[in-house]
Structures are given as C-alpha cells and as structure tokens.
Amino acid sequence: MKISKICCIGAGYVGGPTMAVIAKMNPNIQVTIVDINEDRIAAWNDEDLSNLPIYEPGLAEIVKETRGKNLHFTTEINKAIDESEMIFISVNTPTKTYGKGKGMAADLKYVELCARNIAEVATTDKIVVEKSTLPVRTAKAIKSILHNTGSGVKFDILSNPEFLAEGTAIEDLLSPDRVLIGGESEEAIEALANIYGSWVSQDQILRTNVWSSELSKLTANAFLAQRISSINAISELCEKTEANVSEVAKAIGMDSRIGPKFLNASIGFGGSCFQKDILNLVYIARSYGLNEVADYWEQVITLNDHQKRRFSDNLISTLYNTVSGKKIAMLGWAFKKDTNDTRESAAIYVADHLLNEQANIAVYDPKVPSKKVYGDLDYLATRSEDENKELVETFDNPYDAIKDAHAVAIMTEWDEFKTYDWKKVYDLMKKPAFIFDGRNILNKDEMAEIGFEYSSIGK
Ligand code: UDX
Ligand code: ADP
C-alpha cells in the first residue's frame, strides 16, 4: 500500500520536527499537520522563521524548504483527517493532575479526543499511528473507540514511538539508531516502513507487536533516566570524598559494557518524557500488583528530586544560610541546551525553592521567552502570580541579569555560557561572588583564579 497523504494531529515538539523530516525525505507525500491551537498553527505558518513555535537546530531550514509544497499547517482538522490515508497522533500526554492516578498515570484525554475525532469524520479506511508516548495497551483503547463507530470504515492501528531527543531532533530523525513499528496488520506496518525506508535502511526498522513497541518506549526512557540518577547519586558521594564525578564517569564509561553516553552528572534531568514515562511505568507496575518493580523504578525519580533539592540547599547554605532579598542570577531555564522547551526543567524547581526563601531571581535564557518563565512558576501555584512578578525578573541580556547578583546558578548547558567574559561577570557581581555550576561546564581553576567561589556537581 502506497501512502500519498498523511495527517498529523498535534503540532508540537514531536509532531512538528517528525513530520518536517518525513515531508523532506518523501517529496511525493503530502503531509498536513493539524492542531487545535490556532496561535501555534499561525506561528508555524509565520513568514519569519524565527517565530516558529519550536526552536530546534536545523528545523527552520527544513520548514523553509518544504512548507507550502508538501508540508502544511492548518487548524482544519476534520478535512485533513478525512483526506489522508495515514494519521499520526502526536498530542500531549501529560501526567494526570486529577482523579485516579493523579500525579502518576498519563492523562489520555487528548488521545481519546483524537480517536473520537477520527472515528467521527473518517469516511475511508485509515492507518492510525500512535506517536505520543502512551501507557502500554493504549492502542487497545484507541482500537475500541475506532471500531465501534458503525461507519464500516476499517482502521489499522500502529505504535511508532518517537526516540528523538529535543535539541538534536533533526539529527536524531535523519539518522535514527532504529525505528520501531508495532502492529497487527503486516500491510499497515509495511506502509509505514516504506515511508521511513526513504532514508532509513530496512534492517534498522524493527517490527514488533503493539505491546512490545509501547513498552519499549517507556523502558528506553526509564533506562536513560536511570543512568542519570545513578551518576547523580555518585556525584553526592564524590562531594563528600576526594573523588571527582567526571573522572569516575570517564573511567566507567570506557567499559564498553557501560558506554560513555548519558553519564553527565547534573542538576537533575528534566523534559517532558523521563519523569512522565517512569511515573507511568510505576503506575502500570503497581496496577498489576508488582510493588517491588514499581518501587525500583520510582527510586529514579526520588533521586532526581533529591538532586534538585540538594542543589538549592547547597546554594542557600553557602550564601550564609540566607538568600532573602539577595539577587540570584539563573543562566538557562530550558531543560537542556538547544531547545526552548521548559517542561519539568530543573530550573523551575530550583527557582521555586529559592523563592520560598525570598530570593530575588534574575533569569536569562537565550531561547526561552519571559512569559514561559512566569507561566512555569505560576503553574506550580506555590505563590501568587503577583508575587512571582515581584520576585522574578527576566532579561534579554546575560550581563544585565548578572549585575549586582550574589550568585550565578548555571541551570542549562547552553554553549554560549562557556564563551562569556567571566572576568566581566565577576566585576559586575557582589562580593564574594559565587558560581553554582549545575552543568559542570566551566573550569574550576579558571574560575578560582578570577576570584569566584565556584562549586559544581560531584567535584
Ligand atoms: C528523551 C530521550 O532521550 C528520547 O529518546 C525520548 O524520545 C524523549 O526523552 P529529551 O527529554 O528530549 O529526550 O532529552 P535528553 O537528551 O534525553 O535529556 C533529558 C534530560 O536529562 C535533560 O534535562 C538533560 O539535561 C538531562 N541529562 C542528559 C543529564 O542530566 N545528564 C546526561 O548525561 C544526559
Ligand atoms: P509533544 O512534546 O508530545 O509534541 P506538545 O505539547 O509540544 O507535546 O504538542 C502537542 C500538541 O497537540 C499541542 O500543540 C496541542 O495543542 C495539540 N493537541 C492536543 N489535543 C489535540 C486535539 N484533540 N486535536 C488537535 N490537536 C491537539
């Protein structure tokens, strides 16, 4: 079966880059991305590519090349659904904030709405592809909704989890380690494998059953997050001893069974996936009565929360046990470099701890707009929006954020931070001038020579 028209529901961090790359690599397929958010679609259609809603290296170039040719952005959801042979569901699946499974289970209301939407408007057979990260057995729920429409339309459901990491999404999509397709219908699987086959070799395209595919996504993220919590646990031990976590990471990473990646000790992992997926895994395990399994994975989150808390506690105790009324400059708000995404960013939680101690926070991030910073803090609802406005200020220029600060806290590993004139930073700050390097990106000896009181993670 040859696909000529694709629709993707959800123009976010997954749907946007994935469809842009599919469109680029398949000029003969028309790809339409739809979203209920009109502002988001307008931003995707903006003439000025610096206004795209998502910052991702290499993305704007691909959008420029394909938009209006075979890549389209629209809010006309029903029309796009009905016209396409294959529909990707790429809507968000945040952790539930209410009811049963609150704070643990994935909220599937957006996915269910999509399935209902497809069921309502489809008049021809469709292949429906789950792209959002979903709890195992979601395909079953989607199938049940789609198959009970009575319209006589045939739906094949595939699970095709996304393994791209933000900040390197285009690279990851263009040269994936593997593509995973789970499903029942061989014809549907091959239709999707053909689309990826335009640029991915067939032996890298794994075909599995739906449940294996869904569970693989959660497991991959749980393993990756576990590595970070493991090295972060060792970082605390390093701080108490004479060991240096970077040296330990290098030494263990050279064991080919362990490997060198994902061993950077940090302020703690953030992002839309790791915490959500582990919570999901824990919830599923518990719902099957597998308490030891659930406890095991839950510890990865516990350690991550501890790492964030430890960073702010250390900052406060180093600043003579009080940050009240002191200006703390936070460099970086995104959960990692090269993205404007801030979901679950460690910076939010560290700022929140410091605000509880009445610190004044000055934020600079090269890609995150001011309204997102306030939005993230307001969403926590720890204090009123007015209080957040009063205690937090955002800046377009790092040196303005740093001026008269008692401490600089590096929250994101943006490359530009390494190139700052740190002597100038020192001169601008109150003395003694402290740096808390949550990403271990600066050189300890150089900073000490300038005069900073410098501390990093695990050293
Ligand atoms: C992750 C998975 O990597 C990706 O395969 C999946 O599809 C989605 O979830 P993402 O969350 O975009 O991707 O970014 P990732 O690079 O995995 O980083 C997650 C967090 O871990 C970031 O906060 C990052 O700073 C942190 N991290 C990563 C560390 O603290 N240390 C490391 O060594 C690596
Ligand atoms: P992700 O990182 O998973 O891509 P995002 O939040 O960036 O998550 O993107 C998900 C997108 O899905 C949002 O732009 C949201 O407006 C859109 N969305 C959610 N529900 C629906 C729906 N029922 N129909 C169309 N779009 C939807």
XYZ file of C-alpha atoms and ligand atoms in Angstrom:
520
model
C 0.000 0.000 0.000
C 1.458 3.337 -1.031
C 0.632 6.357 1.086
C 0.220 9.703 -0.640
C -1.399 11.788 2.099
C -0.514 11.947 5.776
C -2.158 13.907 8.552
C -0.517 14.512 11.922
C -2.661 15.625 14.851
C -0.557 17.761 17.209
C 1.934 20.391 16.020
C 4.270 20.130 18.999
C 7.829 19.116 19.777
C 7.242 15.619 18.403
C 4.757 16.184 15.564
C 6.460 19.278 14.115
C 10.023 18.008 13.617
C 8.963 14.418 12.769
C 6.578 15.491 10.027
C 9.022 18.084 8.687
C 11.617 15.329 8.200
C 9.082 12.874 6.727
C 7.997 15.587 4.259
C 11.578 16.458 3.338
C 12.517 12.847 2.699
C 9.269 11.984 0.861
C 8.556 14.809 -1.615
C 5.732 12.782 -3.155
C 3.766 12.562 0.079
C 1.559 15.468 1.159
C 1.945 15.974 4.910
C -0.567 18.084 6.825
C -0.055 18.935 10.483
C -3.167 19.999 12.367
C -3.655 21.426 15.829
C -6.492 22.915 17.855
C -4.183 25.692 18.998
C -4.650 28.494 16.443
C -1.718 30.563 17.692
C 0.594 27.597 17.328
C -0.510 26.930 13.758
C -0.168 30.637 12.932
C 3.384 30.561 14.328
C 4.227 27.513 12.187
C 2.946 29.446 9.162
C 4.793 32.658 10.048
C 6.843 34.128 7.197
C 9.568 34.940 9.694
C 11.061 31.549 10.527
C 12.495 32.817 13.806
C 8.890 32.851 15.039
C 8.330 29.097 14.672
C 6.843 27.842 17.953
C 9.649 25.342 18.452
C 13.344 26.029 18.479
C 15.287 23.072 17.216
C 18.596 23.308 15.311
C 18.041 22.630 11.574
C 14.241 22.700 11.799
C 13.661 26.158 10.293
C 15.694 25.228 7.204
C 13.561 22.140 6.563
C 10.331 24.064 7.117
C 11.547 26.693 4.664
C 12.275 24.004 2.082
C 9.003 22.068 2.391
C 6.296 24.405 3.724
C 3.632 25.173 1.148
C 4.994 22.393 -1.101
C 4.316 19.118 0.688
C 4.220 20.289 4.311
C 1.144 22.168 5.520
C -0.031 23.534 8.862
C -3.734 24.076 9.465
C -6.500 24.084 12.068
C -8.879 22.387 9.638
C -8.602 19.098 11.474
C -11.589 17.231 10.072
C -10.759 17.930 6.462
C -7.143 16.825 6.913
C -8.207 13.634 8.709
C -10.667 12.615 6.047
C -8.323 13.333 3.165
C -5.423 11.236 4.445
C -4.677 7.544 4.363
C -2.423 7.621 7.396
C -2.985 9.653 10.589
C -0.346 10.187 13.259
C -1.496 11.027 16.779
C 1.144 13.330 18.286
C -0.783 15.076 21.008
C 0.492 15.620 24.507
C 0.001 13.001 27.225
C 0.889 14.851 30.439
C 0.785 13.259 33.867
C -2.746 13.357 35.275
C -3.382 16.274 37.612
C -6.710 14.971 38.923
C -8.638 11.860 39.888
C -7.424 8.264 39.851
C -3.714 8.001 39.124
C -3.228 11.732 39.841
C 0.479 12.614 39.649
C 1.329 9.189 38.213
C -0.741 7.987 35.273
C -0.718 9.566 31.825
C -3.700 11.728 31.016
C -5.141 10.205 27.891
C -7.974 12.646 27.365
C -6.259 14.337 24.392
C -5.520 11.000 22.757
C -9.063 9.810 23.291
C -10.451 13.045 21.848
C -8.312 12.496 18.759
C -9.519 8.927 18.365
C -13.130 10.091 18.681
C -12.466 12.879 16.215
C -11.026 10.410 13.693
C -13.926 7.988 14.235
C -16.433 10.762 13.640
C -15.101 12.185 10.404
C -13.374 9.305 8.609
C -15.196 8.061 5.532
C -12.372 5.932 4.080
C -10.011 3.319 5.583
C -7.158 4.723 7.675
C -3.935 3.639 9.288
C -3.739 5.314 12.696
C -0.246 5.676 14.154
C 0.377 6.341 17.852
C 3.312 8.694 18.098
C 2.630 10.183 21.519
C 4.243 8.282 24.395
C 1.469 6.198 25.798
C 0.937 3.688 28.524
C 1.073 0.118 27.377
C -2.263 -1.050 25.978
C -3.422 2.366 24.806
C -3.611 1.056 21.268
C -6.322 -1.245 22.553
C -8.376 1.714 23.778
C -7.907 3.571 20.516
C -8.890 0.451 18.605
C -12.020 0.040 20.643
C -13.120 3.646 20.038
C -12.380 3.457 16.321
C -14.000 0.067 15.786
C -17.241 0.988 17.437
C -18.228 3.763 15.091
C -20.510 1.606 12.961
C -19.419 3.523 9.870
C -17.880 0.469 8.209
C -14.530 2.228 7.890
C -11.510 -0.028 8.560
C -8.800 1.211 10.916
C -5.366 -0.342 11.395
C -3.514 0.798 14.480
C 0.253 1.050 14.713
C 2.549 2.060 17.528
C 5.562 4.032 16.310
C 7.253 5.558 19.350
C 9.488 8.562 18.922
C 13.056 8.344 20.153
C 14.189 11.836 19.201
C 15.751 13.980 21.894
C 14.979 17.683 21.865
C 17.875 19.867 20.792
C 19.071 17.136 18.430
C 15.666 16.173 16.993
C 16.516 16.706 13.336
C 19.790 14.821 13.608
C 18.062 12.002 15.518
C 15.279 11.801 12.938
C 17.643 11.858 9.962
C 19.969 9.203 11.409
C 17.950 7.185 13.916
C 19.535 4.294 15.827
C 16.367 2.407 14.986
C 12.735 2.937 14.029
C 10.198 0.853 15.890
C 6.841 -0.116 14.431
C 4.401 -2.213 16.394
C 1.195 -3.525 14.895
C -1.003 -6.379 13.835
C -1.512 -5.741 10.150
C 1.540 -6.513 8.080
C 0.250 -4.327 5.262
C -0.070 -1.321 7.567
C 3.371 -1.936 9.088
C 4.959 -2.106 5.650
C 3.160 1.073 4.529
C 4.809 2.968 7.386
C 8.132 1.145 6.970
C 8.125 2.320 3.336
C 7.850 5.951 4.395
C 10.860 5.629 6.736
C 12.546 3.476 4.112
C 13.127 6.618 2.025
C 16.084 7.353 4.269
C 16.415 4.601 6.898
C 17.781 1.175 5.980
C 15.245 -1.623 6.361
C 17.370 -3.558 8.880
C 17.099 -0.593 11.255
C 13.320 -0.729 11.110
C 12.136 -3.097 13.817
C 8.719 -4.701 13.539
C 7.166 -5.893 16.809
C 3.779 -6.465 18.313
C 1.971 -3.370 19.587
C 2.581 -4.034 23.288
C 6.325 -4.553 22.850
C 6.548 -1.318 20.922
C 4.646 0.675 23.538
C 6.605 -0.831 26.427
C 9.954 -0.329 24.647
C 9.455 3.405 24.630
C 8.797 3.578 28.366
C 11.668 1.203 29.062
C 14.162 3.119 26.907
C 13.371 6.345 28.737
C 13.449 4.632 32.135
C 16.906 3.166 31.411
C 18.260 6.513 30.203
C 16.892 8.378 33.215
C 18.229 5.654 35.485
C 21.764 6.268 34.199
C 21.465 9.949 35.108
C 20.117 9.199 38.574
C 22.874 6.624 39.029
C 25.654 9.072 38.196
C 23.921 11.829 40.184
C 23.816 9.520 43.222
C 27.561 9.002 42.839
C 28.039 12.778 42.473
C 26.831 13.301 46.024
C 29.245 10.688 47.284
C 32.055 12.360 45.300
C 31.314 15.671 47.013
C 31.832 14.013 50.399
C 35.069 12.326 49.348
C 38.043 13.390 47.252
C 36.626 11.739 44.131
C 35.673 13.719 41.025
C 32.487 12.577 39.287
C 33.751 13.460 35.796
C 36.773 11.253 36.328
C 34.580 8.453 37.644
C 32.190 8.824 34.680
C 35.073 8.688 32.223
C 36.564 5.651 33.900
C 33.334 3.663 33.976
C 32.238 4.863 30.519
C 35.323 3.288 28.948
C 33.972 -0.090 29.940
C 32.295 -0.997 26.672
C 29.517 -2.745 28.560
C 28.626 0.559 30.221
C 29.486 3.041 27.435
C 30.269 6.772 27.722
C 26.900 8.416 26.954
C 24.402 9.832 29.433
C 26.861 9.912 32.307
C 26.970 13.675 32.841
C 26.186 14.428 36.456
C 23.787 17.351 36.546
C 21.284 19.307 38.495
C 18.795 16.558 37.596
C 17.014 15.515 34.446
C 14.038 17.416 33.101
C 11.994 17.325 29.912
C 8.567 16.109 29.021
C 9.430 12.412 28.890
C 11.639 10.945 31.587
C 9.632 11.700 34.701
C 6.303 11.168 32.988
C 7.287 7.858 31.475
C 8.780 6.476 34.675
C 5.714 7.538 36.662
C 3.681 5.792 34.051
C 5.759 2.639 34.315
C 5.479 2.741 38.100
C 1.715 3.206 37.890
C 1.310 0.329 35.467
C 3.519 -1.959 37.583
C 1.534 -1.100 40.710
C -1.744 -1.657 38.952
C -0.587 -5.234 38.278
C 0.413 -5.581 41.958
C 4.129 -5.540 41.101
C 5.185 -3.414 44.052
C 8.895 -4.277 44.022
C 9.097 -3.403 40.331
C 7.273 -0.127 40.966
C 9.486 0.781 43.946
C 12.621 0.021 41.966
C 11.812 2.482 39.178
C 10.272 5.065 41.475
C 13.658 5.482 43.137
C 14.986 7.036 39.895
C 12.527 9.912 40.407
C 13.193 10.163 44.136
C 16.900 10.596 43.473
C 16.201 13.183 40.763
C 14.039 15.249 43.120
C 16.733 14.932 45.763
C 19.374 16.203 43.319
C 17.382 19.370 42.542
C 16.663 19.986 46.226
C 20.294 19.362 47.157
C 21.429 21.984 44.633
C 19.220 24.704 46.091
C 20.006 23.695 49.687
C 23.704 23.903 48.930
C 23.274 27.330 47.348
C 21.373 28.626 50.354
C 23.774 27.238 52.951
C 26.801 28.548 51.038
C 25.262 32.038 50.944
C 25.465 32.090 54.767
C 22.108 30.347 55.199
C 20.046 33.159 53.786
C 19.117 34.249 50.290
C 16.347 36.556 51.422
C 16.471 39.756 49.348
C 19.581 38.532 47.514
C 19.710 38.547 43.743
C 20.451 35.132 42.266
C 21.105 35.106 38.519
C 19.926 31.937 36.810
C 21.584 31.241 33.479
C 19.334 28.968 31.489
C 15.719 27.996 32.010
C 15.274 25.323 29.298
C 15.574 21.698 30.462
C 18.626 21.229 28.236
C 20.520 23.229 25.626
C 19.319 23.884 22.072
C 15.616 23.808 22.902
C 13.068 26.376 24.046
C 11.168 23.647 25.904
C 10.994 24.111 29.670
C 8.753 21.222 30.701
C 9.953 19.740 34.009
C 13.124 21.814 33.775
C 15.206 21.620 36.974
C 15.418 25.427 36.838
C 11.718 25.719 37.705
C 12.069 23.698 40.890
C 15.327 25.292 41.997
C 13.815 28.744 41.443
C 10.768 27.695 43.429
C 12.906 26.559 46.393
C 14.863 29.792 46.319
C 11.712 31.897 46.047
C 10.385 30.143 49.147
C 13.443 31.641 50.857
C 12.501 35.070 49.452
C 15.360 35.291 46.977
C 15.156 37.643 44.016
C 15.634 35.620 40.862
C 17.016 37.069 37.625
C 16.576 34.738 34.669
C 18.364 34.757 31.349
C 17.856 32.082 28.700
C 18.834 32.583 25.049
C 15.658 30.925 23.686
C 13.001 30.883 26.384
C 10.636 33.867 26.341
C 9.767 35.710 29.533
C 6.146 34.600 29.542
C 7.158 30.949 29.676
C 9.282 31.557 32.783
C 6.361 33.186 34.601
C 3.950 30.598 33.210
C 6.070 27.744 34.633
C 6.233 29.323 38.090
C 2.579 30.314 38.114
C 1.650 26.753 37.140
C 3.284 25.436 40.319
C 0.902 27.696 42.234
C 3.298 27.916 45.186
C 2.669 31.660 45.389
C 0.510 34.226 43.654
C 1.220 35.475 40.146
C 1.827 38.929 41.603
C 4.437 37.569 43.989
C 6.197 35.774 41.133
C 6.193 39.052 39.173
C 7.658 40.860 42.133
C 10.417 38.367 42.960
C 11.395 37.222 39.470
C 12.768 39.308 36.648
C 13.711 38.078 33.171
C 16.408 39.588 30.968
C 17.344 39.596 27.276
C 20.983 40.101 28.122
C 23.011 37.895 30.499
C 25.150 40.702 31.878
C 22.061 42.661 32.961
C 20.768 39.555 34.729
C 24.100 39.100 36.489
C 24.652 42.728 37.568
C 24.746 43.003 41.384
C 23.924 39.333 41.844
C 25.292 37.472 44.858
C 25.400 34.223 42.956
C 25.161 32.852 39.425
C 23.456 29.483 39.053
C 24.018 27.656 35.748
C 20.899 25.663 35.026
C 21.238 24.787 31.330
C 24.395 23.829 29.440
C 23.973 26.411 26.632
C 27.280 26.656 24.702
C 27.264 30.448 24.841
C 27.742 30.393 28.622
C 31.226 28.977 28.134
C 32.221 31.953 25.997
C 31.184 34.701 28.412
C 33.683 37.215 29.675
C 33.752 35.735 33.193
C 36.133 38.433 34.434
C 33.487 40.997 33.477
C 30.840 38.864 35.195
C 32.968 38.837 38.343
C 33.326 42.629 38.297
C 29.554 43.056 37.934
C 28.696 40.869 40.923
C 28.509 41.450 44.664
C 31.480 40.007 46.561
C 32.201 37.317 47.443
C 30.946 36.214 44.017
C 29.570 32.670 43.892
C 29.001 30.373 40.908
C 26.907 27.223 41.281
C 27.537 25.279 38.115
C 24.657 22.824 37.798
C 26.000 21.522 34.492
C 29.740 21.326 35.127
C 30.509 23.448 32.066
C 33.076 25.869 33.497
C 36.665 25.254 34.513
C 37.105 25.250 38.262
C 40.715 26.508 38.256
C 39.981 29.351 35.812
C 37.016 30.486 37.874
C 39.021 30.341 41.111
C 41.785 32.382 39.503
C 39.313 35.145 38.592
C 38.231 35.188 42.216
C 34.952 33.272 42.158
C 33.788 30.932 44.880
C 32.981 28.137 42.445
C 31.124 24.920 43.084
C 29.906 22.276 40.686
C 28.193 18.916 40.840
C 30.172 15.992 42.197
C 33.575 17.613 42.490
C 14.425 11.870 25.939
C 15.056 10.649 25.238
O 16.485 10.845 25.152
C 14.454 10.474 23.869
O 14.976 9.306 23.246
C 12.935 10.348 24.011
O 12.326 10.244 22.745
C 12.371 11.547 24.758
O 13.024 11.717 26.007
P 14.728 14.517 25.821
O 13.944 14.529 27.089
O 14.301 15.394 24.699
O 14.776 13.034 25.204
O 16.258 14.895 26.135
P 17.507 14.095 26.754
O 18.687 14.443 25.940
O 17.233 12.667 26.941
O 17.702 14.804 28.178
C 16.787 14.655 29.240
C 17.307 15.320 30.490
O 18.423 14.617 31.027
C 17.797 16.756 30.285
O 17.377 17.563 31.351
C 19.303 16.608 30.254
O 19.961 17.787 30.634
C 19.487 15.503 31.280
N 20.767 14.775 31.123
C 21.034 14.083 29.976
C 21.690 14.751 32.174
O 21.457 15.360 33.219
N 22.868 14.039 32.022
C 23.160 13.343 30.894
O 24.228 12.721 30.842
C 22.216 13.368 29.833
P 4.853 16.826 22.393
O 6.150 17.147 23.069
O 4.333 15.452 22.768
O 4.885 17.046 20.920
P 3.333 19.306 22.708
O 2.581 19.788 23.886
O 4.525 20.081 22.232
O 3.735 17.798 23.040
O 2.359 19.163 21.457
C 1.116 18.565 21.478
C 0.149 19.386 20.608
O -1.064 18.647 20.466
C -0.242 20.742 21.189
O 0.096 21.761 20.265
C -1.778 20.639 21.381
O -2.465 21.854 21.083
C -2.149 19.572 20.359
N -3.423 18.883 20.659
C -3.832 18.332 21.824
N -5.056 17.759 21.700
C -5.441 17.932 20.411
C -6.601 17.557 19.643
N -7.599 16.859 20.188
N -6.644 17.920 18.349
C -5.618 18.599 17.781
N -4.500 18.979 18.436
C -4.396 18.654 19.737
